CSV table of C-alpha atoms and ligand atoms in Angstrom, one decimal:
chain,number,residue,atom,x,y,z
A,425,MET,CA,145.2,142.6,192.9
A,426,ASP,CA,145.0,141.8,189.2
A,427,LYS,CA,148.0,140.3,187.6
A,428,ASN,CA,148.9,140.5,183.9
A,429,ASN,CA,150.8,138.0,181.8
A,430,LEU,CA,154.0,139.2,183.5
A,431,GLY,CA,152.8,138.9,187.0
A,432,LEU,CA,153.2,142.6,187.4
A,433,PRO,CA,150.4,144.3,189.4
A,434,ILE,CA,148.1,147.0,188.2
A,435,GLY,CA,149.8,150.3,189.1
A,436,THR,CA,153.2,149.2,187.9
A,437,THR,CA,154.9,152.0,186.1
A,438,LEU,CA,155.5,151.8,182.4
A,439,ASP,CA,159.2,152.1,182.9
A,440,ARG,CA,159.3,149.2,185.3
A,441,PHE,CA,157.1,147.2,183.0
A,442,ILE,CA,159.3,147.8,180.0
A,443,THR,CA,162.4,146.9,182.0
A,444,ARG,CA,160.7,143.7,183.3
A,445,LYS,CA,159.7,142.7,179.7
A,446,GLN,CA,163.3,143.3,178.6
A,447,ASP,CA,164.5,141.0,181.4
A,448,ASP,CA,162.3,138.3,180.0
A,449,PHE,CA,164.3,138.4,176.7
A,450,PRO,CA,167.9,137.6,177.6
A,451,TYR,CA,169.2,138.7,174.3
A,452,ALA,CA,167.5,142.1,174.5
A,453,THR,CA,170.0,144.8,174.4
A,454,GLY,CA,167.8,147.5,175.9
A,455,GLU,CA,167.6,149.5,172.6
A,456,LEU,CA,163.9,148.7,172.1
A,457,SER,CA,163.2,149.5,175.7
A,458,GLN,CA,164.9,152.9,175.4
A,459,LEU,CA,162.9,153.5,172.2
A,460,LEU,CA,159.6,152.8,173.9
A,461,ARG,CA,160.7,155.1,176.7
A,462,ASP,CA,161.4,157.8,174.1
A,463,ILE,CA,157.9,157.5,172.7
A,464,ALA,CA,156.3,157.6,176.2
A,465,LEU,CA,158.3,160.7,177.0
A,466,ALA,CA,157.1,162.5,173.8
A,467,SER,CA,153.6,161.4,174.6
A,468,LYS,CA,153.7,163.1,177.9
A,469,ILE,CA,154.9,166.3,176.3
A,470,VAL,CA,152.3,166.2,173.6
A,471,ASN,CA,149.7,165.4,176.2
A,472,ARG,CA,150.6,168.6,178.1
A,473,GLU,CA,150.2,170.6,174.9
A,474,VAL,CA,147.0,169.0,173.9
A,475,ASN,CA,145.5,169.7,177.3
A,476,LYS,CA,146.5,173.4,177.1
A,477,SER,CA,145.5,173.8,173.4
A,478,GLY,CA,142.5,175.8,174.3
A,479,LEU,CA,144.5,178.2,176.4
A,480,LEU,CA,147.5,178.7,174.2
A,481,ASP,CA,147.5,180.0,170.6
A,482,ILE,CA,148.2,176.6,169.2
A,483,THR,CA,144.8,175.4,168.1
A,484,GLY,CA,143.5,175.9,164.6
A,485,GLY,CA,145.3,175.5,161.3
A,486,ILE,CA,148.7,176.9,160.3
A,487,GLY,CA,147.7,177.4,156.7
A,488,GLY,CA,150.0,174.6,155.6
A,489,LYS,CA,148.9,171.2,154.3
A,490,ASN,CA,150.4,167.8,155.0
A,491,VAL,CA,151.4,165.2,152.4
A,492,GLN,CA,147.7,164.2,152.3
A,493,GLY,CA,146.7,167.6,151.3
A,494,GLU,CA,144.9,168.0,154.6
A,495,GLU,CA,145.2,171.3,156.5
A,496,GLN,CA,147.9,171.0,159.1
A,497,GLN,CA,146.7,172.0,162.6
A,498,LYS,CA,149.3,173.6,164.8
A,499,LEU,CA,149.3,170.7,167.2
A,500,ASP,CA,149.9,168.3,164.3
A,501,VAL,CA,153.2,170.1,163.6
A,502,ILE,CA,154.1,170.5,167.3
A,503,ALA,CA,153.4,166.8,167.9
A,504,ASN,CA,155.5,165.7,165.0
A,505,ILE,CA,158.4,167.9,166.2
A,506,ARG,CA,158.1,166.5,169.7
A,507,PHE,CA,158.2,162.9,168.7
A,508,ILE,CA,161.0,163.2,166.1
A,509,ARG,CA,163.0,165.2,168.6
A,510,ALA,CA,162.5,162.6,171.3
A,511,LEU,CA,163.5,159.8,169.0
A,512,LYS,CA,166.5,161.7,167.8
A,513,ASN,CA,167.7,162.5,171.3
A,514,GLY,CA,167.1,158.9,172.4
A,515,GLY,CA,169.4,157.7,169.7
A,516,GLN,CA,167.7,154.3,169.1
A,517,THR,CA,165.9,155.2,165.8
A,518,CYS,CA,167.5,155.2,162.4
A,519,ALA,CA,164.6,156.7,160.5
A,520,VAL,CA,161.0,157.9,161.0
A,521,VAL,CA,158.2,157.9,158.4
A,522,SER,CA,155.5,160.3,159.5
A,523,GLU,CA,152.2,161.5,158.2
A,524,GLU,CA,153.5,165.0,158.5
A,525,ASP,CA,156.6,164.5,156.4
A,526,GLU,CA,156.6,163.5,152.8
A,527,GLU,CA,160.0,161.9,152.9
A,528,ILE,CA,161.9,159.7,155.3
A,529,VAL,CA,163.3,161.5,158.3
A,530,HIS,CA,166.8,160.1,158.8
A,531,LEU,CA,168.1,160.0,162.3
A,532,ASN,CA,170.9,157.7,163.8
A,533,PRO,CA,172.3,155.5,161.0
A,534,GLU,CA,173.9,153.3,163.7
A,535,SER,CA,170.5,152.3,165.0
A,536,ARG,CA,168.5,149.3,164.0
A,537,TYR,CA,164.9,150.5,164.6
A,538,ILE,CA,162.5,152.4,162.3
A,539,VAL,CA,159.4,154.2,163.6
A,540,ALA,CA,156.3,154.8,161.5
A,541,ILE,CA,154.0,157.4,163.2
A,542,ASP,CA,150.9,159.4,162.9
A,543,PRO,CA,151.8,162.0,165.5
A,544,LEU,CA,148.3,163.3,166.0
A,545,ASP,CA,145.4,161.5,164.3
A,546,GLY,CA,142.0,163.1,164.3
A,547,SER,CA,143.5,166.5,164.6
A,548,SER,CA,140.4,168.1,163.0
A,549,ASN,CA,138.8,167.4,166.4
A,550,ILE,CA,141.3,169.5,168.3
A,551,ASP,CA,139.4,172.7,168.3
A,552,VAL,CA,136.2,171.0,169.5
A,553,ASN,CA,137.9,169.2,172.4
A,554,VAL,CA,137.2,165.7,171.1
A,555,SER,CA,139.7,162.9,171.9
A,556,ILE,CA,142.7,162.6,169.5
A,557,GLY,CA,145.5,160.1,169.3
A,558,THR,CA,149.0,159.1,168.3
A,559,ILE,CA,149.6,155.9,166.4
A,560,PHE,CA,153.1,154.3,166.1
A,561,SER,CA,154.8,151.2,164.7
A,562,ILE,CA,158.3,149.9,165.2
A,563,TYR,CA,160.3,147.8,162.7
A,564,ARG,CA,163.8,146.5,162.5
A,565,ARG,CA,165.8,147.8,159.6
A,566,LEU,CA,166.6,145.3,156.8
A,567,SER,CA,169.6,147.3,155.4
A,568,PRO,CA,173.0,147.2,157.1
A,569,ILE,CA,173.6,149.5,160.1
A,570,GLY,CA,175.8,152.5,159.5
A,571,GLN,CA,174.2,153.8,156.3
A,572,PRO,CA,171.0,155.7,155.6
A,573,VAL,CA,167.9,153.5,155.5
A,574,GLU,CA,166.4,152.5,152.1
A,575,HIS,CA,162.8,152.5,150.9
A,576,SER,CA,162.7,148.8,151.4
A,577,ASP,CA,163.3,149.3,155.1
A,578,ILE,CA,160.1,151.3,155.3
A,579,LEU,CA,158.0,149.3,152.9
A,580,GLN,CA,157.8,146.2,155.1
A,581,LYS,CA,154.6,144.2,155.6
A,582,GLY,CA,152.8,145.0,158.8
A,583,LYS,CA,153.4,141.4,160.1
A,584,GLU,CA,157.1,142.4,160.4
A,585,GLN,CA,156.4,144.9,163.1
A,586,ILE,CA,158.2,144.3,166.4
A,587,ALA,CA,156.0,146.7,168.4
A,588,ALA,CA,153.0,149.0,167.9
A,589,GLY,CA,150.9,151.2,170.0
A,590,TYR,CA,148.7,154.2,170.4
A,591,VAL,CA,148.3,157.1,172.8
A,592,LEU,CA,144.7,158.3,173.4
A,593,TYR,CA,144.4,161.9,174.6
A,594,GLY,CA,141.0,161.6,176.1
A,595,SER,CA,139.2,162.0,179.4
A,596,SER,CA,142.4,160.4,180.6
A,597,THR,CA,145.5,159.8,178.6
A,598,MET,CA,146.4,156.2,177.8
A,599,LEU,CA,149.3,154.5,176.1
A,600,VAL,CA,148.4,151.0,174.8
A,601,TYR,CA,151.1,148.9,173.1
A,602,THR,CA,152.2,145.4,172.1
A,603,THR,CA,155.6,143.8,171.4
A,604,GLY,CA,153.9,140.7,170.1
A,605,ASN,CA,153.1,139.1,173.5
A,606,GLY,CA,149.7,140.6,174.3
A,607,VAL,CA,148.4,144.1,174.7
A,608,ASN,CA,148.7,146.2,177.8
A,609,GLY,CA,147.3,149.6,178.6
A,610,PHE,CA,148.8,152.3,180.8
A,611,THR,CA,147.1,155.4,182.1
A,612,LEU,CA,148.9,158.6,182.8
A,613,GLU,CA,148.9,159.6,186.4
A,614,PRO,CA,149.2,163.3,186.1
A,615,SER,CA,150.3,163.9,189.7
A,616,LEU,CA,153.3,161.5,189.1
A,617,GLY,CA,153.8,162.3,185.4
A,618,GLU,CA,154.0,158.5,185.0
A,619,PHE,CA,152.1,156.0,182.9
A,620,VAL,CA,150.9,153.2,185.2
A,621,LEU,CA,149.5,149.8,184.2
A,622,SER,CA,145.7,150.0,184.2
A,623,HIS,CA,144.6,147.5,181.6
A,624,ALA,CA,146.7,144.3,181.8
A,625,GLY,CA,146.4,141.7,179.1
A,626,MET,CA,143.7,143.5,177.0
A,627,LYS,CA,141.4,141.2,175.1
A,628,SER,CA,139.0,142.2,172.3
A,629,PRO,CA,135.5,140.6,172.8
A,630,LYS,CA,134.9,138.2,169.9
A,631,ASP,CA,131.4,139.7,169.4
A,632,GLY,CA,129.8,143.0,169.9
A,633,SER,CA,127.0,145.3,168.8
A,634,ILE,CA,128.8,148.5,167.9
A,635,TYR,CA,129.5,149.6,164.4
A,636,SER,CA,131.6,152.7,163.5
A,637,ILE,CA,131.3,154.2,160.0
A,638,ASN,CA,130.6,157.6,158.7
A,639,GLU,CA,127.1,157.1,157.4
A,640,GLY,CA,127.2,160.6,156.0
A,641,SER,CA,129.2,159.0,153.2
A,642,TRP,CA,126.3,156.7,152.2
A,643,ASN,CA,126.1,158.1,148.7
A,644,GLN,CA,129.8,157.3,148.3
A,645,PHE,CA,129.6,153.7,149.5
A,646,ASP,CA,129.2,150.7,147.2
A,647,GLN,CA,126.3,148.4,147.5
A,648,PRO,CA,128.0,145.7,149.7
A,649,ILE,CA,128.9,148.4,152.3
A,650,ARG,CA,125.3,149.8,152.2
A,651,ASN,CA,124.0,146.2,152.6
A,652,TYR,CA,126.2,145.8,155.7
A,653,ILE,CA,125.0,149.0,157.2
A,654,GLU,CA,121.4,147.9,156.7
A,655,HIS,CA,122.3,144.6,158.3
A,656,CYS,CA,123.7,146.4,161.4
A,657,LYS,CA,120.4,148.3,161.7
A,658,GLU,CA,118.3,145.2,161.3
A,659,GLU,CA,120.5,143.6,164.1
A,660,ASP,CA,119.8,146.7,166.3
A,661,TYR,CA,123.5,147.4,166.6
A,662,THR,CA,124.5,150.7,168.2
A,663,ALA,CA,126.1,153.3,165.9
A,664,ARG,CA,129.1,155.0,167.4
A,665,TYR,CA,131.4,157.2,165.3
A,666,ILE,CA,133.6,159.8,167.0
A,667,GLY,CA,135.5,160.7,163.8
A,668,SER,CA,138.8,160.1,165.7
A,669,LEU,CA,140.2,156.6,164.7
A,670,VAL,CA,142.1,156.0,168.0
A,671,ALA,CA,139.0,156.9,170.1
A,672,ASP,CA,136.7,154.7,168.0
A,673,PHE,CA,139.2,151.8,167.9
A,674,HIS,CA,139.9,152.0,171.7
A,675,ARG,CA,136.2,151.9,172.6
A,676,ASN,CA,135.6,149.0,170.3
A,677,LEU,CA,138.6,147.2,171.7
A,678,LEU,CA,137.2,147.4,175.2
A,679,LYS,CA,133.5,146.9,174.5
A,680,GLY,CA,133.4,144.9,171.3
A,681,GLY,CA,132.7,146.5,167.9
A,682,VAL,CA,133.8,147.1,164.4
A,683,TYR,CA,135.2,150.2,162.7
A,684,LEU,CA,135.0,150.6,158.9
A,685,TYR,CA,136.6,153.1,156.6
A,686,PRO,CA,135.9,151.5,153.2
A,687,ALA,CA,136.8,152.6,149.7
A,688,THR,CA,134.4,155.4,148.6
A,689,SER,CA,133.7,157.1,145.3
A,690,ARG,CA,135.8,160.0,146.6
A,691,ALA,CA,138.5,157.9,148.4
A,692,VAL,CA,138.9,155.0,146.0
A,693,ASN,CA,141.6,153.4,148.2
A,694,GLY,CA,140.0,154.4,151.5
A,695,LYS,CA,141.2,157.3,153.6
A,696,LEU,CA,143.4,155.7,156.3
A,697,ARG,CA,147.1,155.1,155.8
A,698,LEU,CA,148.5,151.6,155.8
A,699,ILE,CA,152.0,152.1,157.2
A,700,TYR,CA,151.5,154.4,160.2
A,701,GLU,CA,147.8,153.9,161.0
A,702,CYS,CA,146.3,150.6,159.9
A,703,ASN,CA,149.3,148.3,160.4
A,704,ALA,CA,149.8,149.5,164.0
A,705,LEU,CA,146.2,149.1,165.0
A,706,ALA,CA,145.9,145.8,163.1
A,707,PHE,CA,148.9,144.4,165.1
A,708,ILE,CA,147.2,145.5,168.4
A,709,ALA,CA,143.8,144.1,167.3
A,710,GLU,CA,145.2,140.7,166.5
A,711,GLN,CA,147.3,140.6,169.6
A,712,ALA,CA,144.1,141.2,171.6
A,713,GLY,CA,142.2,138.5,169.7
A,714,GLY,CA,140.6,140.8,167.1
A,715,LYS,CA,141.0,141.1,163.3
A,716,ALA,CA,141.8,143.7,160.7
A,717,SER,CA,141.5,143.5,156.9
A,718,ASP,CA,140.9,145.6,153.8
A,719,GLY,CA,137.7,143.6,153.3
A,720,GLN,CA,139.6,140.9,151.3
A,721,THR,CA,143.1,140.6,152.7
A,722,ARG,CA,144.6,140.6,156.2
A,723,ILE,CA,146.0,144.1,156.8
A,724,LEU,CA,149.3,142.8,158.1
A,725,ASP,CA,149.8,140.8,154.9
A,726,LEU,CA,149.5,143.8,152.6
A,727,THR,CA,152.7,144.8,150.8
A,728,PRO,CA,153.2,148.6,151.0
A,729,THR,CA,154.4,150.2,147.8
A,730,LYS,CA,154.3,153.9,148.9
A,731,PHE,CA,155.0,155.5,152.3
A,732,HIS,CA,151.7,157.3,152.5
A,733,GLN,CA,149.4,154.8,150.7
A,734,ARG,CA,145.9,154.4,151.9
A,735,THR,CA,143.8,151.2,152.3
A,736,PRO,CA,140.2,150.3,152.9
A,737,PHE,CA,140.1,149.3,156.6
A,738,ILE,CA,137.8,147.1,158.7
A,739,ILE,CA,139.0,146.4,162.2
A,740,GLY,CA,137.6,145.2,165.5
A,741,SER,CA,136.0,142.1,167.1
A,742,GLU,CA,136.8,139.0,165.1
A,743,ASN,CA,133.2,137.8,164.5
A,744,LEU,CA,132.1,141.3,163.5
A,745,VAL,CA,135.0,141.8,161.0
A,746,ASN,CA,134.2,138.3,159.6
A,747,GLU,CA,130.5,139.4,159.2
A,748,ALA,CA,131.5,142.7,157.5
A,749,GLU,CA,133.9,140.8,155.2
A,750,GLY,CA,131.0,138.5,154.2
A,751,PHE,CA,129.1,141.5,152.9
A,752,VAL,CA,132.1,143.1,151.2
A,753,LYS,CA,132.9,139.8,149.5
A,754,GLY,CA,129.3,139.5,148.4
A,755,LYS,CA,128.6,136.4,150.3
A,756,SER,CA,126.0,137.9,152.6
A,757,LYS,CA,122.8,139.7,151.8
A,758,VAL,CA,120.5,141.9,153.9
A,759,ASN,CA,117.4,140.0,155.0
A,760,SER,CA,115.2,141.9,152.6
A,761,GLU,CA,117.3,140.8,149.6
A,762,ALA,CA,117.8,137.3,151.0
A,763,SER,CA,114.1,136.7,151.4
B,1065,P6P,P1,135.7,161.1,158.0
B,1065,P6P,C1,140.7,161.7,161.1
B,1065,P6P,O1,140.9,162.7,160.1
B,1065,P6P,C2,140.7,160.3,160.5
B,1065,P6P,O2,141.9,160.1,159.9
B,1065,P6P,C3,140.4,159.3,161.6
B,1065,P6P,O3,140.9,159.6,162.8
B,1065,P6P,C4,138.9,159.2,161.5
B,1065,P6P,O4,138.3,158.0,161.9
B,1065,P6P,C5,138.6,159.5,160.1
B,1065,P6P,O5,139.7,160.2,159.5
B,1065,P6P,C6,137.3,160.4,159.9
B,1065,P6P,O6,137.1,160.6,158.5
B,1065,P6P,O7,135.8,161.1,156.5
B,1065,P6P,O8,134.7,160.2,158.5
B,1065,P6P,O9,135.6,162.5,158.6
């Protein structure tokens, strides 16, 4: 029986795992444990609705647009409601910043934790039954307890996260998270309605041969990115791009690979959001031995200035990210140019 870094066997329930991790931190008050349980609960509810989306009238757009100007899918809105309701009812969250809400959602001012969340990323894939995901980050508030949170509580660097995770609604539903001591993955056992430990101590391969980028945007890429894509082809890497960040990230985490969403002529700061997408996955990637940058700077060192700001994003196996950064920084050339 496999053991993870806590000596807990594969098959341990998420609830017991969280409790055991708390036991390892004598000063833990149980608030973070409860917060993680709140997120897991909401994930199970969203999973149920994602799995029925083809049967109920909840697929497709609602005609509204989120703060990104993207058409809101019904499940986007439902997922956002479910997570915020679970966090509100759990009482351990003072505020939420969500892709689906322009402003801070204030909850329990007596709580010390802030949640940044993309409730349902990749939602354009909902109607075509492609895997989608939830991405979340947890921070401690900086301002005193008992009052509404301030912008500075939200605009913390990613390296200040105390936990981060994602839920992948795929062929099976997985919750993968870190609290800064490694990465562990839990698979939902539908007959039990429980997440159980299935991937203990997840490690990102240092190398790989998968690259994930939307090559349809070739004409929008700058030359260094084009050079890197040509390099991947010369190295006979495999192109895999699902168009759902969580699914692409999860595959690359397991098999080794690199995902890129660079700045383009249309998205001059990239498309992905720093606070509730890139920081969370960067924390997980680094905890698993991988790497994440904007091509120049470590993602977790970036200082956010706006809740919904975007950033160029390169994430995955350490050596592949280093290789891609070499091209972005102009230090590497494709063989044809180098010769
Ligand atoms: P494009 C989904 O909208 C998303 O935010 C990520 O999940 C995905 O990787 C990316 O955008 C896809 O964007 O421009 O390639 O369609």
